[in-house]
Coordinates of C-alpha atoms and ligand atoms in Angstrom, one line a residue:
X1 CA -164.7 147.3 42.5
X2 CA -166.3 144.4 43.4
X3 CA -168.9 143.5 45.7
X4 CA -169.1 139.9 45.9
X5 CA -172.7 138.7 47.0
X6 CA -172.4 135.0 48.0
X7 CA -169.6 133.5 49.8
X8 CA -169.3 131.4 53.2
X9 CA -167.5 130.7 55.9
X10 CA -166.5 127.5 56.1
X11 CA -164.2 125.5 56.3
X12 CA -164.6 122.3 54.7
X13 CA -162.8 123.8 51.2
X14 CA -159.0 125.4 51.6
X15 CA -156.9 124.8 54.4
X16 CA -158.5 127.3 56.9
X17 CA -158.6 125.0 60.5
X18 CA -160.8 127.2 62.3
X19 CA -164.0 129.6 61.1
X20 CA -161.6 132.5 62.3
X21 CA -158.7 131.9 59.9
X22 CA -161.4 131.1 57.1
X23 CA -162.8 135.0 57.4
X24 CA -158.8 135.7 57.6
X25 CA -158.3 133.9 54.5
X26 CA -162.2 135.5 53.2
X27 CA -160.5 139.3 53.8
X28 CA -157.3 138.1 51.6
X29 CA -159.2 136.3 48.5
X30 CA -161.0 139.6 48.8
X31 CA -158.0 141.5 48.7
X32 CA -156.2 139.9 46.2
X33 CA -159.5 140.3 43.8
X34 CA -160.0 143.8 44.8
X35 CA -163.1 142.9 46.1
X36 CA -164.2 145.2 48.6
X37 CA -167.7 144.2 50.1
X38 CA -169.1 140.7 50.5
X39 CA -172.1 139.2 51.9
X40 CA -171.7 136.0 53.3
X41 CA -174.3 133.4 53.6
X42 CA -174.6 131.5 56.9
X43 CA -175.6 128.2 56.4
X44 CA -179.0 126.4 57.3
X45 CA -177.3 123.7 59.2
X46 CA -176.7 124.5 62.6
X47 CA -174.0 123.5 65.4
X48 CA -171.7 122.6 62.9
X49 CA -168.5 123.6 63.7
X50 CA -166.6 123.9 60.3
X51 CA -169.6 126.1 58.8
X52 CA -170.5 129.0 60.6
X53 CA -174.3 129.7 61.1
X54 CA -175.8 133.2 61.7
X55 CA -174.9 133.7 65.2
X56 CA -171.3 132.4 65.0
X57 CA -170.6 135.1 61.7
X58 CA -172.9 137.2 63.4
X59 CA -170.1 137.3 66.0
X60 CA -166.9 136.7 63.9
X61 CA -167.9 139.9 61.5
X62 CA -168.7 142.4 64.2
X63 CA -166.7 145.4 63.2
X64 CA -166.0 144.3 59.4
X65 CA -167.5 146.8 58.3
X66 CA -167.3 145.8 54.2
X67 CA -169.2 142.3 55.5
X68 CA -172.5 141.4 55.5
X69 CA -174.7 138.1 56.3
X70 CA -178.0 137.0 54.8
X71 CA -180.7 135.2 57.4
X72 CA -181.5 131.6 56.6
X73 CA -184.9 130.2 58.6
X74 CA -185.2 126.6 59.4
X75 CA -187.7 126.0 57.7
X76 CA -187.9 122.1 58.1
X77 CA -187.4 122.4 62.1
X78 CA -189.1 125.3 62.7
X79 CA -191.9 126.0 60.1
X80 CA -193.1 129.7 60.0
X81 CA -191.9 130.0 63.8
X82 CA -188.7 132.3 63.2
X83 CA -190.6 135.1 61.2
X84 CA -190.4 137.6 64.1
X85 CA -187.0 136.8 64.8
X86 CA -185.3 137.1 60.8
X87 CA -187.8 140.4 61.1
X88 CA -185.7 141.5 64.2
X89 CA -182.0 141.4 62.8
X90 CA -183.0 143.0 59.5
X91 CA -184.9 145.7 61.2
X92 CA -181.6 146.1 63.6
X93 CA -179.2 145.9 60.2
X94 CA -177.9 142.5 61.5
X95 CA -178.9 140.5 58.2
X96 CA -179.5 141.7 54.7
X97 CA -181.9 139.8 53.1
X98 CA -183.2 135.9 53.7
X99 CA -181.8 132.8 52.0
X100 CA -184.0 129.8 51.3
X101 CA -182.2 126.4 50.6
X102 CA -184.9 124.5 48.9
X103 CA -183.1 121.2 47.4
X104 CA -180.7 121.3 50.8
X105 CA -184.0 120.6 52.2
X106 CA -186.9 119.1 51.4
X107 CA -189.6 121.5 50.6
X108 CA -190.3 123.8 47.3
X109 CA -190.4 127.3 47.5
X110 CA -193.9 127.9 47.7
X111 CA -194.5 125.6 50.3
X112 CA -196.9 127.0 53.1
X113 CA -194.7 127.4 55.7
X114 CA -192.5 129.7 53.3
X115 CA -195.4 132.4 52.7
X116 CA -195.8 134.4 56.1
X117 CA -191.3 134.9 55.2
X118 CA -192.6 136.3 51.9
X119 CA -195.1 138.4 53.2
X120 CA -192.8 139.7 55.4
X121 CA -189.8 140.5 53.2
X122 CA -192.4 142.0 50.5
X123 CA -193.2 144.6 53.0
X124 CA -190.4 145.2 54.3
X125 CA -188.7 145.0 50.7
X126 CA -186.1 142.8 51.7
X127 CA -185.1 140.2 48.7
X128 CA -185.2 136.7 49.0
X129 CA -183.0 134.1 47.9
X130 CA -183.5 130.7 46.5
X131 CA -180.5 128.1 46.0
X132 CA -181.0 126.2 43.0
X133 CA -179.8 123.7 40.8
X134 CA -178.3 120.3 41.0
X135 CA -177.2 119.0 44.5
X136 CA -174.2 116.4 43.2
X137 CA -174.6 114.2 46.1
X138 CA -178.1 113.7 45.3
X139 CA -178.7 115.0 42.0
X140 CA -183.0 114.0 43.0
X141 CA -182.8 117.4 45.3
X142 CA -183.1 119.7 42.4
X143 CA -187.0 119.8 41.9
X144 CA -187.4 120.9 44.7
X145 CA -185.8 124.4 43.4
X146 CA -187.2 124.2 39.7
X147 CA -187.4 127.7 38.8
X148 CA -190.9 127.3 38.1
X149 CA -192.1 127.4 41.6
X150 CA -189.9 130.1 42.1
X151 CA -191.9 132.6 39.5
X152 CA -194.8 131.0 41.3
X153 CA -193.6 132.9 44.6
X154 CA -192.7 135.6 42.1
X155 CA -196.1 136.2 40.8
X156 CA -198.2 135.6 43.8
X157 CA -195.5 138.8 45.5
X158 CA -195.0 140.9 42.3
X159 CA -193.3 143.6 44.7
X160 CA -191.1 140.8 46.6
X161 CA -187.3 140.9 45.1
X162 CA -186.5 137.6 44.5
X163 CA -183.4 136.7 43.2
X164 CA -182.1 133.1 41.8
X165 CA -178.6 131.7 42.7
X166 CA -176.7 129.2 40.5
X167 CA -178.7 129.2 37.9
X168 CA -180.0 125.8 37.9
X169 CA -177.6 124.4 36.3
X170 CA -177.2 122.5 34.4
X171 CA -180.6 123.8 33.2
X172 CA -179.6 126.8 32.8
X173 CA -181.3 127.9 29.2
X174 CA -185.0 126.2 30.8
X175 CA -184.4 128.9 33.7
X176 CA -183.8 131.6 31.4
X177 CA -186.9 130.8 29.5
X178 CA -189.3 130.2 32.4
X179 CA -188.1 133.5 34.2
X180 CA -188.0 135.4 31.3
X181 CA -191.2 137.2 32.1
X182 CA -191.4 137.4 35.5
X183 CA -190.2 141.1 36.0
X184 CA -189.2 140.7 39.8
X185 CA -186.9 137.9 39.4
X186 CA -182.9 139.1 39.8
X187 CA -180.0 136.6 39.4
X188 CA -176.9 136.0 41.4
X189 CA -173.9 134.5 40.0
X190 CA -172.6 132.7 42.0
X191 CA -171.2 128.9 40.9
X192 CA -171.6 129.7 37.1
X193 CA -167.6 129.9 36.5
X194 CA -166.9 127.3 38.4
X195 CA -166.0 123.9 36.2
X196 CA -168.2 121.3 37.1
X197 CA -171.0 123.3 36.4
X198 CA -170.0 124.3 33.4
X199 CA -169.0 121.2 32.0
X200 CA -173.0 120.5 33.1
X201 CA -174.2 123.5 31.5
X202 CA -173.4 122.8 27.9
X203 CA -169.5 124.5 28.1
X204 CA -168.4 128.2 28.6
X205 CA -170.3 129.7 25.6
X206 CA -173.3 128.7 26.6
X207 CA -173.3 129.8 29.7
X208 CA -171.9 133.6 28.5
X209 CA -174.8 133.6 26.1
X210 CA -177.4 132.5 28.8
X211 CA -175.8 135.2 31.0
X212 CA -175.9 137.9 27.8
X213 CA -179.5 137.5 27.3
X214 CA -180.3 137.6 30.5
X215 CA -178.2 140.9 31.5
X216 CA -180.2 142.2 27.9
X217 CA -183.5 141.7 29.7
X218 CA -182.8 143.1 33.4
X219 CA -179.6 145.4 33.2
X220 CA -180.5 146.2 36.7
X221 CA -181.1 142.9 37.8
X222 CA -178.1 140.5 38.0
X223 CA -175.7 140.9 40.4
X224 CA -172.1 139.5 41.0
X225 CA -171.3 136.7 43.0
X226 CA -169.0 133.6 43.6
X227 CA -170.1 130.3 45.8
X228 CA -166.6 131.3 47.5
X229 CA -164.7 129.1 48.7
X230 CA -166.1 126.2 47.0
X231 CA -166.3 128.5 43.8
X232 CA -163.3 130.6 42.7
X233 CA -164.0 134.4 43.3
X234 CA -161.2 134.5 40.0
X235 CA -162.7 132.6 37.8
X236 CA -166.3 134.4 38.4
X237 CA -164.7 138.1 37.3
X238 CA -162.7 136.4 34.7
X239 CA -166.3 135.1 33.0
X240 CA -168.6 138.5 34.0
X241 CA -165.0 140.5 32.9
X242 CA -165.1 138.3 29.3
X243 CA -168.9 139.3 28.6
X244 CA -169.5 141.4 25.6
X245 CA -170.5 144.6 27.8
X246 CA -169.8 148.2 28.1
X247 CA -168.6 149.3 31.6
X248 CA -171.9 150.5 32.4
X249 CA -173.1 147.5 32.3
X250 CA -170.3 145.2 33.6
X251 CA -170.3 148.1 37.1
X252 CA -173.7 147.7 37.5
X253 CA -173.2 143.6 37.8
X254 CA -170.2 144.1 40.0
X255 CA -171.4 146.6 42.8
X256 CA -174.1 149.1 41.8
X257 CA -177.0 146.2 41.7
X258 CA -176.2 144.6 44.6
X259 CA -176.1 148.1 46.2
X260 CA -179.5 149.0 45.0
X261 CA -180.8 145.5 46.0
X262 CA -179.3 144.9 49.0
X263 CA -179.7 148.7 50.1
X264 CA -175.2 148.6 51.0
X265 CA -173.4 151.5 51.8
X266 CA -172.1 153.3 49.1
X267 CA -168.3 152.4 47.8
X268 CA -166.2 155.3 47.9
Ligands
ZN1 ZN1 -173.9 129.0 48.2

């Protein structure tokens, strides 16, 4: 059983011609790959007809009991002013966590405007996810999501569940080392099986080595994700399957850890 904790609804990739079609395609892909549940991350870009923002995503997935959402506050445009909005969305069960996009947007994870969100997420046990890694269009921007700042957040809020996605590629070894001693950090695997990511990060063997070390350190804190439709679901499944792990460890990565982290309904 597989839960994909990182997908998007977008018509930038693939042949979808509307967001509704993109949703149909996602459901089809899920079925094909035996993915039973997925967490959709709305983009922080609003009012772009090509990618679903939060309001669009909420209405699109209505009635789909196997799809969930994260929220993504607009730190640059609205600072801390949306804290109450996201708190309400969480309490109403409309979002399962909050994603921050440092490096898409020019702010650091420890930015003052983010802190009120962390405060509330810690109190309500809402996981926060940080986008990390290279931005192919603008490599300069990855300075904003350097995991050293994420470690600062995790230390300041030691009961906050802090999820790193994309493993700060291509500097995956650095990301492993700098986060190693911070227990409340989680890793979500989106992008780690992507060709460009692998090529720039030292190849698939290097990726496997870093992932195995990470899983050995935190067997309950690594969760499966893909970044579909930018990345292929099947190559990410293959990557996890190829790791030298017990079935029990693989089950944790593919589903159990995400169920616990995001408080998802248990799979039958
Ligand atoms: Zn993504």
